[in-house]
Coordinates of C-alpha atoms in Angstrom, one line a residue:
X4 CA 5.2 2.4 -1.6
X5 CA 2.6 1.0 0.1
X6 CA 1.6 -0.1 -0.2
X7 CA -2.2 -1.9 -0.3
X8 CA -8.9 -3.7 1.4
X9 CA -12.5 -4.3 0.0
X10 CA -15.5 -4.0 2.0
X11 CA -19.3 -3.6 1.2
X12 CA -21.9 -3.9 3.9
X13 CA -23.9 -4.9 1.3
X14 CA -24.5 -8.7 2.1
X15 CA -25.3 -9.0 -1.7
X16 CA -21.5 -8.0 -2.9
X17 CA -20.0 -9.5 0.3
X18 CA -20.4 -10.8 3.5
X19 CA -17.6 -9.8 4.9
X20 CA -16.6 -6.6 7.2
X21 CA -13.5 -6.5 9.2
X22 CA -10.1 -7.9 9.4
X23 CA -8.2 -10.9 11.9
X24 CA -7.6 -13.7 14.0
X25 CA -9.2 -16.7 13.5
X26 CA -11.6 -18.7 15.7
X27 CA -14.8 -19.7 15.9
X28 CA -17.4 -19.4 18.6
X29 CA -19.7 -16.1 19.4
X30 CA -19.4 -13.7 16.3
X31 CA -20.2 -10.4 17.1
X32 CA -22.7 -9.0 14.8
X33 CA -21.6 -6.4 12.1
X34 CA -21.8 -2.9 12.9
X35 CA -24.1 -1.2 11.1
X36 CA -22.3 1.7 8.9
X37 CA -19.7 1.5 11.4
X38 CA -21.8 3.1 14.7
X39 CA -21.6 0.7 16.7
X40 CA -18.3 -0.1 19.1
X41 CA -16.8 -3.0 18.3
X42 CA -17.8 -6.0 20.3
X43 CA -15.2 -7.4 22.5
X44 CA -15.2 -11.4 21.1
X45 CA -14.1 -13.5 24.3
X46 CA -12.1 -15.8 22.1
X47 CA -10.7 -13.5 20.0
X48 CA -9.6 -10.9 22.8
X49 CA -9.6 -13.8 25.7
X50 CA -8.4 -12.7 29.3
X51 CA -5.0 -14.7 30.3
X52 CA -3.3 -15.1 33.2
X53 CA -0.1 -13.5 33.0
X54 CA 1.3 -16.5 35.5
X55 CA 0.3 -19.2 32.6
X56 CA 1.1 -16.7 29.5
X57 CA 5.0 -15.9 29.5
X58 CA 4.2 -13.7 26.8
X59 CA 2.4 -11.2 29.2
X60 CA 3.8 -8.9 31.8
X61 CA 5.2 -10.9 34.4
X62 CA 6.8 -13.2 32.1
X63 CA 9.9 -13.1 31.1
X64 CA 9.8 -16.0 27.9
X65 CA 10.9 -14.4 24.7
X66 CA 9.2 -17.1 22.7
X67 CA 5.9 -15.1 22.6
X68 CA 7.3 -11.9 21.2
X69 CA 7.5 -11.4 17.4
X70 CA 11.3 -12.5 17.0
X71 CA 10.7 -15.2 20.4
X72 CA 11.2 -18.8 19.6
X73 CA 7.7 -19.1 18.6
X74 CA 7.5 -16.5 15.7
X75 CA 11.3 -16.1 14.9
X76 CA 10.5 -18.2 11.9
X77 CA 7.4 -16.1 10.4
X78 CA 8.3 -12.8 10.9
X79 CA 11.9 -13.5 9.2
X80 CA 10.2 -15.0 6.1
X81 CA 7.5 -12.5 6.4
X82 CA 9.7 -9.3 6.8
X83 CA 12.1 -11.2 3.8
X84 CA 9.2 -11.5 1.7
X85 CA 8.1 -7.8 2.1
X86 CA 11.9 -6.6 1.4
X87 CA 12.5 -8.3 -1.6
X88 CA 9.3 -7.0 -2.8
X89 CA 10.3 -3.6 -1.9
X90 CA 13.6 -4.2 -4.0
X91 CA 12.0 -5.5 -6.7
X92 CA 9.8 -1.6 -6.7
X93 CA 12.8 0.4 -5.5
X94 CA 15.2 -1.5 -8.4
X95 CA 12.6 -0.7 -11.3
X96 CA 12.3 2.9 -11.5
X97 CA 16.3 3.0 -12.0
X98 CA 16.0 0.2 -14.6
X99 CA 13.1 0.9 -16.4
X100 CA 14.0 3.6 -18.8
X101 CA 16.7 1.5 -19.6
X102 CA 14.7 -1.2 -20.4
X103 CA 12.1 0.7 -22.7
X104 CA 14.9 2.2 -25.0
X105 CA 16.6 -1.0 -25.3
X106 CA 13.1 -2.9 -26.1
X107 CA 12.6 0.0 -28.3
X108 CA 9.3 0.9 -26.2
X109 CA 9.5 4.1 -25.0
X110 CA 6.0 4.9 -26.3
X111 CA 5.0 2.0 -23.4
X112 CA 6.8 2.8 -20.6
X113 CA 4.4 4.6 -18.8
X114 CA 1.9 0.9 -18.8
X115 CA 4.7 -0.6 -17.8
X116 CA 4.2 0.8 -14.1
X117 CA 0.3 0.8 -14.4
X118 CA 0.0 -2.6 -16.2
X119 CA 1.2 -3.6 -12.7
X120 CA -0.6 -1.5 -10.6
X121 CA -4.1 -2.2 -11.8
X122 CA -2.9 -6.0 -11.9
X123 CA -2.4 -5.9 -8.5
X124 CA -5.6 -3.9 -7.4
X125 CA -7.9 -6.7 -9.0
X126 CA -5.6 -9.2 -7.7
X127 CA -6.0 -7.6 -4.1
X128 CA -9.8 -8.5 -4.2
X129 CA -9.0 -12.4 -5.3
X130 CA -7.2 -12.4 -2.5
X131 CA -9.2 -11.6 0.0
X132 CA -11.9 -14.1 -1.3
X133 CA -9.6 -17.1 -1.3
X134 CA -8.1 -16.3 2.0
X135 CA -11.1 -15.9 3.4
X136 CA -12.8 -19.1 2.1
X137 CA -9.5 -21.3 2.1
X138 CA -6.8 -19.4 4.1
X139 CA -4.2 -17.9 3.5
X140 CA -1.5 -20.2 2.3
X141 CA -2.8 -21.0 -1.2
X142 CA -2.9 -17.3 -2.0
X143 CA 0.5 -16.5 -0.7
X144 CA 2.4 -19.0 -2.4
X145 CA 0.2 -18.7 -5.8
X146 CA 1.4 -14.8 -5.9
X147 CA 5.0 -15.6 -4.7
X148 CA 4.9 -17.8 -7.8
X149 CA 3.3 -15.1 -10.1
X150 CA 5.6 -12.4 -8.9
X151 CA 8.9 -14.6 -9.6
X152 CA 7.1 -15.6 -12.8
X153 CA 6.5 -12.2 -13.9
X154 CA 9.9 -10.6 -13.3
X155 CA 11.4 -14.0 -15.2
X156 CA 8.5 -12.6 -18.6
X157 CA 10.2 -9.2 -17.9
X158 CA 13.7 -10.1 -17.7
X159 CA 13.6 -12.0 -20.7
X160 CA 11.1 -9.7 -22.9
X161 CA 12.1 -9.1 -26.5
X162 CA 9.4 -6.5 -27.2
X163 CA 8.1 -3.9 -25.2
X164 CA 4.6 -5.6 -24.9
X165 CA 6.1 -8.8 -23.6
X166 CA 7.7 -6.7 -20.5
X167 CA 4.5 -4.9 -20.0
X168 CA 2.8 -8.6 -20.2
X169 CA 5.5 -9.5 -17.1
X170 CA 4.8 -6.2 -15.0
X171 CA 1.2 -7.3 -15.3
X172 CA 1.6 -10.7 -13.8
X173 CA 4.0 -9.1 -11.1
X174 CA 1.3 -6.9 -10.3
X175 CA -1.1 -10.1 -10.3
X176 CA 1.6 -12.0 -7.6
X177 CA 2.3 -8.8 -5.5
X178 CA -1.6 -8.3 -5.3
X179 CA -2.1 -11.7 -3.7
X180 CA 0.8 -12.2 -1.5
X181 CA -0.1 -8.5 0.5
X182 CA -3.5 -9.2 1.4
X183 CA -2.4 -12.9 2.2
X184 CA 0.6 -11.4 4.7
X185 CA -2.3 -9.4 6.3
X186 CA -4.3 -12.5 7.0
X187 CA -1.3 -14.4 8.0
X188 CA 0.1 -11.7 10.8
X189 CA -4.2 -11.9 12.3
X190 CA -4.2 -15.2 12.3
X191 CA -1.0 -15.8 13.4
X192 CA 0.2 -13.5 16.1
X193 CA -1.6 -12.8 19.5
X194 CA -3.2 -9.4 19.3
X195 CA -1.2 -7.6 21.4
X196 CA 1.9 -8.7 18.8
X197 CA 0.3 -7.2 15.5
X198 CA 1.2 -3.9 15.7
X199 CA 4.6 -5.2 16.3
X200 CA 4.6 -6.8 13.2
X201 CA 2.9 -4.6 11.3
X202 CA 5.2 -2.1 11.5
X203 CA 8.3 -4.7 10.7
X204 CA 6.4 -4.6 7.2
X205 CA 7.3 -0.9 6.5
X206 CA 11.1 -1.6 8.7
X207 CA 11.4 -4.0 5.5
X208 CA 11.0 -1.2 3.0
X209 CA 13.9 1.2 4.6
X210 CA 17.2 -1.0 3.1
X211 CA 15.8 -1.3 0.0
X212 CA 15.0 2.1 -0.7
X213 CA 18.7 2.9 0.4
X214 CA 20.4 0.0 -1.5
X215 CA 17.7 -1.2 -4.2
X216 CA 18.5 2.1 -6.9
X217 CA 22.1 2.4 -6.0
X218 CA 22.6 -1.7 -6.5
X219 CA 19.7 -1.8 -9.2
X220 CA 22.0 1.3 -11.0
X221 CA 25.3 -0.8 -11.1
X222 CA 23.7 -4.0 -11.9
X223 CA 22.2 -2.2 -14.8
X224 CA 25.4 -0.5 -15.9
X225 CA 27.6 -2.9 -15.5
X226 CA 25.7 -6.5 -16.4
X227 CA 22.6 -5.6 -18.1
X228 CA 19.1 -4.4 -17.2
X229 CA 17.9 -7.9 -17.1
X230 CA 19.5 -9.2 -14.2
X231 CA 17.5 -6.6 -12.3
X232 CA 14.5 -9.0 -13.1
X233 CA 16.1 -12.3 -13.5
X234 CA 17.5 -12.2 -10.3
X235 CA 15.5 -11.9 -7.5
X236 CA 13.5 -15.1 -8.5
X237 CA 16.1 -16.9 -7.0
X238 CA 16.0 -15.0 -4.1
X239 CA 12.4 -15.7 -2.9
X240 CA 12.9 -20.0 -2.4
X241 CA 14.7 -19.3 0.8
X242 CA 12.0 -17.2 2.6
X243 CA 9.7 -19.7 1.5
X244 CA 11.2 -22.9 3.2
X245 CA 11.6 -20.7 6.6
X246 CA 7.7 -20.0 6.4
X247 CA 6.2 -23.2 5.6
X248 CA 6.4 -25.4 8.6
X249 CA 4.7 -21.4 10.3
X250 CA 1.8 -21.2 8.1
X251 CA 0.9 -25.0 7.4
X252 CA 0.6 -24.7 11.2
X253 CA -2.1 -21.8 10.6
X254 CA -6.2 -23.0 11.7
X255 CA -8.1 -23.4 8.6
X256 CA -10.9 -21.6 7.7
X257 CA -14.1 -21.0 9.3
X258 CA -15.9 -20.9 5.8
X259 CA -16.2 -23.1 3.1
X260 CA -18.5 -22.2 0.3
X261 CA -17.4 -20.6 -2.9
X262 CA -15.5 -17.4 -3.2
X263 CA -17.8 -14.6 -3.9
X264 CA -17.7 -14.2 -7.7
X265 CA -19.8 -10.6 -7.9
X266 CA -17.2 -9.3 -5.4
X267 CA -14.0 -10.5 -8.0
X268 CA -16.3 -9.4 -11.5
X269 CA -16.7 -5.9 -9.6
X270 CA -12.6 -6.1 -8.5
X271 CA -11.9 -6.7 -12.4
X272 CA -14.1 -3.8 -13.4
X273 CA -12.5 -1.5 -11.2
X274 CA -9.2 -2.6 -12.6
X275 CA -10.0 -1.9 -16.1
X276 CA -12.1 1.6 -15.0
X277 CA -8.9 2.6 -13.5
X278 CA -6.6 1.6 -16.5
X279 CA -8.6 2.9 -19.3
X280 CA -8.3 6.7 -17.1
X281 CA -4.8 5.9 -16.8
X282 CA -4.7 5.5 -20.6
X283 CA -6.8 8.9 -20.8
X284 CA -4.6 10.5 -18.4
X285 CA -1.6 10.0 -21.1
X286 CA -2.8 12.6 -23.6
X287 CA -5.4 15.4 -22.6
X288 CA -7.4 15.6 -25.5
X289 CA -10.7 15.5 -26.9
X290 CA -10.4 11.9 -28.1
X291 CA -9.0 10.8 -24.4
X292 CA -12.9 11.9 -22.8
X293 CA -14.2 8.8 -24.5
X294 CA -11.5 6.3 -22.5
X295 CA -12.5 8.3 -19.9
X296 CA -15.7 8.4 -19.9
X297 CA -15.6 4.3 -20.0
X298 CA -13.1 4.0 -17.2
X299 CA -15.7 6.5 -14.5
X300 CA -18.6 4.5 -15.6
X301 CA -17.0 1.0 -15.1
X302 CA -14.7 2.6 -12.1
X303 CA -17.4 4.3 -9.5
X304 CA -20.5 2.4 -9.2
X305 CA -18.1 -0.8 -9.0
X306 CA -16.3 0.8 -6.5
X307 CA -19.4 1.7 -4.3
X308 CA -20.5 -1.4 -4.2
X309 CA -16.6 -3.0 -3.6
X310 CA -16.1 -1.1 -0.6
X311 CA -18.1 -1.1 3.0
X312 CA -21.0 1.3 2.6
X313 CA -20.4 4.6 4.0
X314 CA -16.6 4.5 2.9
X315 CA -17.2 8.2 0.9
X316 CA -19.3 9.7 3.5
X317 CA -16.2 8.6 6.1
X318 CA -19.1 6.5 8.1
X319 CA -17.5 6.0 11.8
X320 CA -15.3 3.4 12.4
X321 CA -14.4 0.3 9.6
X322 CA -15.4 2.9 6.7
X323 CA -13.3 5.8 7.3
X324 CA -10.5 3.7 8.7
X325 CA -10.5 2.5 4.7
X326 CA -11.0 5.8 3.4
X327 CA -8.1 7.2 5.6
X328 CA -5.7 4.8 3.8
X329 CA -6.2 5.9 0.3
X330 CA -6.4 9.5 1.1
X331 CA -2.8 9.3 3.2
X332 CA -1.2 7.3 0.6
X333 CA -2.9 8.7 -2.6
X334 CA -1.7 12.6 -1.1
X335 CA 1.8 11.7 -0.3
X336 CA 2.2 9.5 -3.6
X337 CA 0.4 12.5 -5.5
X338 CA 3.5 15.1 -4.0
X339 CA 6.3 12.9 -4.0
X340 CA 6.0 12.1 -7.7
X341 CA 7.1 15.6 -8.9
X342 CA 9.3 16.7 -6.5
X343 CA 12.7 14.9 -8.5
X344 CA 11.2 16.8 -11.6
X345 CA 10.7 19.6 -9.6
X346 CA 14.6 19.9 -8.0
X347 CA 15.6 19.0 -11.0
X348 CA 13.6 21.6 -13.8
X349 CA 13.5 24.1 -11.1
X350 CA 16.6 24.0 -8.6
X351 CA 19.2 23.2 -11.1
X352 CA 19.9 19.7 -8.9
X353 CA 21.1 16.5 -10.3
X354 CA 19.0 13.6 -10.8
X355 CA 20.9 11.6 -7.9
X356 CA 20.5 14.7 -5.4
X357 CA 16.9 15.2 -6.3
X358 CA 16.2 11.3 -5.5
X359 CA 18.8 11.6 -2.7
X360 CA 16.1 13.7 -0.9
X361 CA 13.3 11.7 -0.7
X362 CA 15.7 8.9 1.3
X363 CA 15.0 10.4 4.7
X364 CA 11.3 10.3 4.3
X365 CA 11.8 6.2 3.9
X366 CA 13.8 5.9 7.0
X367 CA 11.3 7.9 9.2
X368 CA 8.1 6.1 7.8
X369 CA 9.7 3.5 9.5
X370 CA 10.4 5.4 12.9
X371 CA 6.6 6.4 12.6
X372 CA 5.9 2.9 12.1
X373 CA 7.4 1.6 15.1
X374 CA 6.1 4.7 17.2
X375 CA 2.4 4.0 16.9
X376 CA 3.6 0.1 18.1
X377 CA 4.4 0.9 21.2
X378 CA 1.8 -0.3 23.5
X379 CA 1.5 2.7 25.6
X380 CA 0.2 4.3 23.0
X381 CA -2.8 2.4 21.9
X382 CA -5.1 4.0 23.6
X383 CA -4.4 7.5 21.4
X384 CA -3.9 5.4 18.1
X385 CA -6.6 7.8 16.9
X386 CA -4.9 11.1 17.9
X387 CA -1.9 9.7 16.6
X388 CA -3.4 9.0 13.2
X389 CA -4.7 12.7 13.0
X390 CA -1.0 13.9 14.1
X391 CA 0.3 11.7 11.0
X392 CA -2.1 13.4 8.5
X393 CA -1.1 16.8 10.0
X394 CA 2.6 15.7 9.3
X395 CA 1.8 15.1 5.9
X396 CA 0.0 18.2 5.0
X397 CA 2.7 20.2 6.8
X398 CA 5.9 18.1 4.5
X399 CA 3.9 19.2 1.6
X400 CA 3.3 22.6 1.9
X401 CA 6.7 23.3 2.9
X402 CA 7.8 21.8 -0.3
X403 CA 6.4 24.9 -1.5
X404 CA 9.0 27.2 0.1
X405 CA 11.5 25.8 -2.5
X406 CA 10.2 27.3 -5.1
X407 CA 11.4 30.6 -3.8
X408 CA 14.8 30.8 -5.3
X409 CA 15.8 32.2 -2.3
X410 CA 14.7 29.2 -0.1
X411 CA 17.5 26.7 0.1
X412 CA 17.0 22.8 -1.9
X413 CA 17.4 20.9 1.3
X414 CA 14.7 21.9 2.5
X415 CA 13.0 19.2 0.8
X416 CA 14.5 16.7 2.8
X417 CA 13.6 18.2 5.5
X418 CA 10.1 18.1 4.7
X419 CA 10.1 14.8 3.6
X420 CA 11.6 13.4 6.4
X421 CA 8.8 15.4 8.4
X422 CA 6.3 13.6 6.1
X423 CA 7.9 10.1 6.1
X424 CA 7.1 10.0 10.1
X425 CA 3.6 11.4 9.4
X426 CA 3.0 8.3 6.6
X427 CA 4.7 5.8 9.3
X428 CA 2.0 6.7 12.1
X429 CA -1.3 7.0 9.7
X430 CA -0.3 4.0 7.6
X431 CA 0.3 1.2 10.2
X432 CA -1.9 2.5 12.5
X433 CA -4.6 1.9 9.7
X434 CA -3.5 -1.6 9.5
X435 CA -3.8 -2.1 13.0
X436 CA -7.7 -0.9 13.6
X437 CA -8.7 -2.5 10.6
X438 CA -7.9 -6.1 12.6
X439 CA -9.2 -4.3 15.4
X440 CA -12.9 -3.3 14.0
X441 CA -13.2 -7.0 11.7
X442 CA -14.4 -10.3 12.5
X443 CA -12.1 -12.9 12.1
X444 CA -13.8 -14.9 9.2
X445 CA -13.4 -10.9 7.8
X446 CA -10.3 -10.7 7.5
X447 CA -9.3 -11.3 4.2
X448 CA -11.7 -8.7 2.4
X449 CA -11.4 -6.6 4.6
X450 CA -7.8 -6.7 4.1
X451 CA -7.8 -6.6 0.3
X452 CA -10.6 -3.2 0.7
X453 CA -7.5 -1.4 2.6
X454 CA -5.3 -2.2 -0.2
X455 CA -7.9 -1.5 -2.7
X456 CA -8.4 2.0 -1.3
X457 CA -5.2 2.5 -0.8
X458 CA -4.6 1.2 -4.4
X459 CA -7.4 3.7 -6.1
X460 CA -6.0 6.4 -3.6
X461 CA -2.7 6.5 -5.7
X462 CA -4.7 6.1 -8.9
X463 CA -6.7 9.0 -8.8
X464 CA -4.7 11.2 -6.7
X465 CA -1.7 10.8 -8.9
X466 CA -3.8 11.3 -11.7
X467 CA -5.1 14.2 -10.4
X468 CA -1.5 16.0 -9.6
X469 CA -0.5 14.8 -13.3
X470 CA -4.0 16.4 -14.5
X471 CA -3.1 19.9 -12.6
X472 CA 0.8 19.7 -13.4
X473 CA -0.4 20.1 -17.0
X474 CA -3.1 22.2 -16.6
X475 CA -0.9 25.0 -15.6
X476 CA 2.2 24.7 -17.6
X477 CA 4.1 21.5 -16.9
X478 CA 3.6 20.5 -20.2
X479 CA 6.2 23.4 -21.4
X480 CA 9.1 21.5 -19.1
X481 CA 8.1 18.2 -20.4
X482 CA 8.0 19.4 -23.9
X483 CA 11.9 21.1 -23.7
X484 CA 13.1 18.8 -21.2
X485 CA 15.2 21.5 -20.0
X486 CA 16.3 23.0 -17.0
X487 CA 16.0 26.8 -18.6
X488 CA 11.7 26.1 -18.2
X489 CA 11.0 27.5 -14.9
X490 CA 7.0 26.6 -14.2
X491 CA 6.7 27.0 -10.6
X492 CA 2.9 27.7 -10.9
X493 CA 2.6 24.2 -11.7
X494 CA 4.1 22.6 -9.4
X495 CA 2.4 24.9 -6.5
X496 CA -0.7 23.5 -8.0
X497 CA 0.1 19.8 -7.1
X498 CA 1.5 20.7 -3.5
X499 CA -1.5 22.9 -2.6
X500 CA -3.9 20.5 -3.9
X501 CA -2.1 17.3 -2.0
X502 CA -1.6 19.1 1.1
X503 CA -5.4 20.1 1.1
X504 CA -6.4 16.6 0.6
X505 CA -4.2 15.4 3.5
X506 CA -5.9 17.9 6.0
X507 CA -9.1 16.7 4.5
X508 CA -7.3 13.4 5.7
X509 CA -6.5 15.0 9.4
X510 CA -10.3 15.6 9.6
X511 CA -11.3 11.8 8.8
X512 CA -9.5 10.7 11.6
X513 CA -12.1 12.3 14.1
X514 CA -14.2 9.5 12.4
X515 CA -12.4 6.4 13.1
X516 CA -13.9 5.7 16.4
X517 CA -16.7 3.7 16.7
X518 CA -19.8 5.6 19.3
X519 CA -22.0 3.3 21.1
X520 CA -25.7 4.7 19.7

């Protein structure tokens, strides 16, 4: 759940590079393919006196930590925001199938999850534009309003392509207000306070992944599926009037010409490049090779030119930081999307135990999450990034040992919770060198290239799991639906495959420091 950055070095699709604060004076000029260090801006990073900053050591002033007098106010509305959004994803899955039979729309339910997800990825790109040439606040409350819009289309839908039409614009609202929270915390928050807050936004995600299918099941059972939708709306005006005084408060932006329209045509092709495989991914025939063949032709060249050059070659620094971020989340999303089905087809479990044992893996994300906050250990953020990907590919191979009959079920929470620590250190550490390695007036593409990767890290990793699961017999378990269709070859093929990717992931951390040439 992750979450979701654009970047090209070429000046011609953007002009943008790196991610936070805001101020003007000195900009540091751009590394080149990311091999150059970072340039320590005065302003940005300036040296205080611990005696005049009660923030610093020697102070003893909570009103300069994250829940201190002077940002009590923003991180509640932005760790509020980021929870109900995190309900509102946690709540859907239970409601959703549901929703399709009652709509009589079964046939659509699968573009009722990507409708929203490649909604959001073009919407991640917008974002970064507008906060970058007119701050942040427009964009946040523009997809705060799209989101609550969307789940109110959803909630009321009468046909099947009505709800799809909703998850879209949901996906449209969550794709501006992430990047915009990303922008918000660098602008915001002293640098030495963003990790902090970073790593409330995966805290956020932990009670709703405990509460939001539980509360999402008996509101479904027992009102309706449509209060699932229809009632959260209400829920995001409060968070709102804590914020606004906070981010009206906010310095404007350094730029002022026109948003970059080349960068949000090539956003919008990548969106419809990765729908139109997701349409070809449904049904492996000869026909689907001509969606397919669409989607790669609009999907990679746009995507070359929509992230910083150097992003598929893991170029040092800002490039592989990016490209770290879609192969963590892609390779964990890619595994945990058959292991239900898996328990389940294979293990003889119940639906509730099989979902019960990807729970732990939520509440350590956000363990890892806090970890690589600590300030002591900023100095091995790196190390600590390579020991999350290592994590990750462990939680995944041992999912393997369960297919052994032998090999007892909880093992898989074990290994998740193993994994959900690995996720909590790579993820938000991500986050936190990509404000590190970008120039202020950066910060919003930048931003949106994370979540892009991390975005098109899902997309074709998933795709690719779904692709392999077929390949080598899932399609007999989908076919009887039963648990009598034991096809433990193809689930090995997933875990292998996503395991290898995450050490391929281990090794792109050696690549996220920056060498002076």
């Amino acid at each position: 759940m992750t979450p979701r950055d654009p970047h090209d070095a070429d000046a011609a699709v953007t002009d943008s590079a790196a991610p936070l604060p805001p101020r003007a004076s000195p900009v540091p000029p751009e590394p080149q393919d990311g091999d150059l260090d970072p340039v320590v801006d005065p302003v940005v990073d300036p040296v205080v006196d611990p005696a005049l900053d009660p923030g610093l050591e020697g102070g003893g002033d909570t009103g300069d930590t994250v829940l201190g007098r002077r940002f009590r106010a923003l991180t509640l509305g932005i760790v509020t925001v980021v929870s109900l959004i995190a309900f509102e994803a946690s709540a859907v899955n239970t409601a959703m199938p549901v929703a399709a039979r009652a709509l009589h729309g079964v046939e659509l339910y699968a573009y009722a999850f990507s409708a929203y997800f490649t909604a959001s990825l073009f919407a991640m790109a917008l974002s970064g534009e507008w906060c970058d040439r007119k701050g942040p606040l427009a964009p946040l409350f523009t997809g705060i309003a799209a989101f609550a819009a969307g789940l109110l289309v959803a909630g009321s839908a009468q046909q099947m392509w009505m709800f799809v039409g909703g998850r879209a614009v949901q996906g449209i609202g969550g794709g501006l207000v992430i990047v915009a929270l990303y922008v918000v915390v660098g602008r915001a928050y002293p640098q030495r306070l963003q990790p902090a807050v970073l790593a409330s936004f995966s805290a956020a995600w932990v009670l709703p992944v405990i509460v939001g299918p539980l509360a999402a099941g008996t509101v479904t059972e027992q009102v309706g599926w449509r209060w699932v939708f229809l009632a959260i709306p209400v829920l995001v005006l409060p968070p709102l009037a804590v914020m606004l005084p906070a981010l009206r408060a906010l310095p404007p932006s350094e730029r002022s010409a026109g948003m970059n329209r080349r960068r949000i045509l090539l956003a919008l092709a990548v969106a419809a490049g990765a729908g139109l495989l997701q349409y070809a991914g449904q049904d492996l025939s000869w026909l689907s090779l001509v969606p397919a063949a669409a989607g790669l032709a609009l999907l990679v060249p746009c995507v070359l030119r929509l992230l910083p050059e150097g992003t598929f070659r893991a170029a040092r620094g800002l490039p592989s930081v990016i490209l770290l971020r879609g192969v963590a989340a892609g390779s964990f999303l890619g595994a945990e999307s058959f292991v239900p089905l898996m328990l389940v087809t294979q293990r003889d479990l119940s639906a509730t135990a099989a979902g019960l044992s990807l729970t732990g893996g939520g509440l350590t994300w956000a363990l890892g999450s806090y970890t690589q906050s600590r300030p002591r250990l900023e100095p091995h953020r790196e190390r600590l990034m390579g020991l999350g990907m290592l994590f990750i590919a462990v939680s995944i191979a041992a999912v393997l040992l369960v297919l052994i009959d032998s090999v007892p079920a909880w093992i898989v929470a074990v290994a998740w919770v193993i994994g959900g620590y690995g996720m909590g250190l790579a993820i938000s550490s991500a986050s936190v060198l990509l404000l590190k390695l970008s120039r202020p007036e950066d910060a919003g593409s930048n931003s949106a290239s994370l979540q892009v990767s991390d975005a098109l890290g899902n997309i074709t990793l998933v795709g690719l799991s779904g692709v392999l699961f077929v390949s080598f017999g899932g399609g007999d378990i989908a076919a009887t639906g039963s648990t009598a269709s034991h096809q433990p070859a193809a689930f090995g093929a997933v875990y292998v495959a996503m395991a290898a990717v995450a050490l391929v992931g281990a090794w792109v951390t050696t690549r996220l420091r920056s060498v002076t040439v």
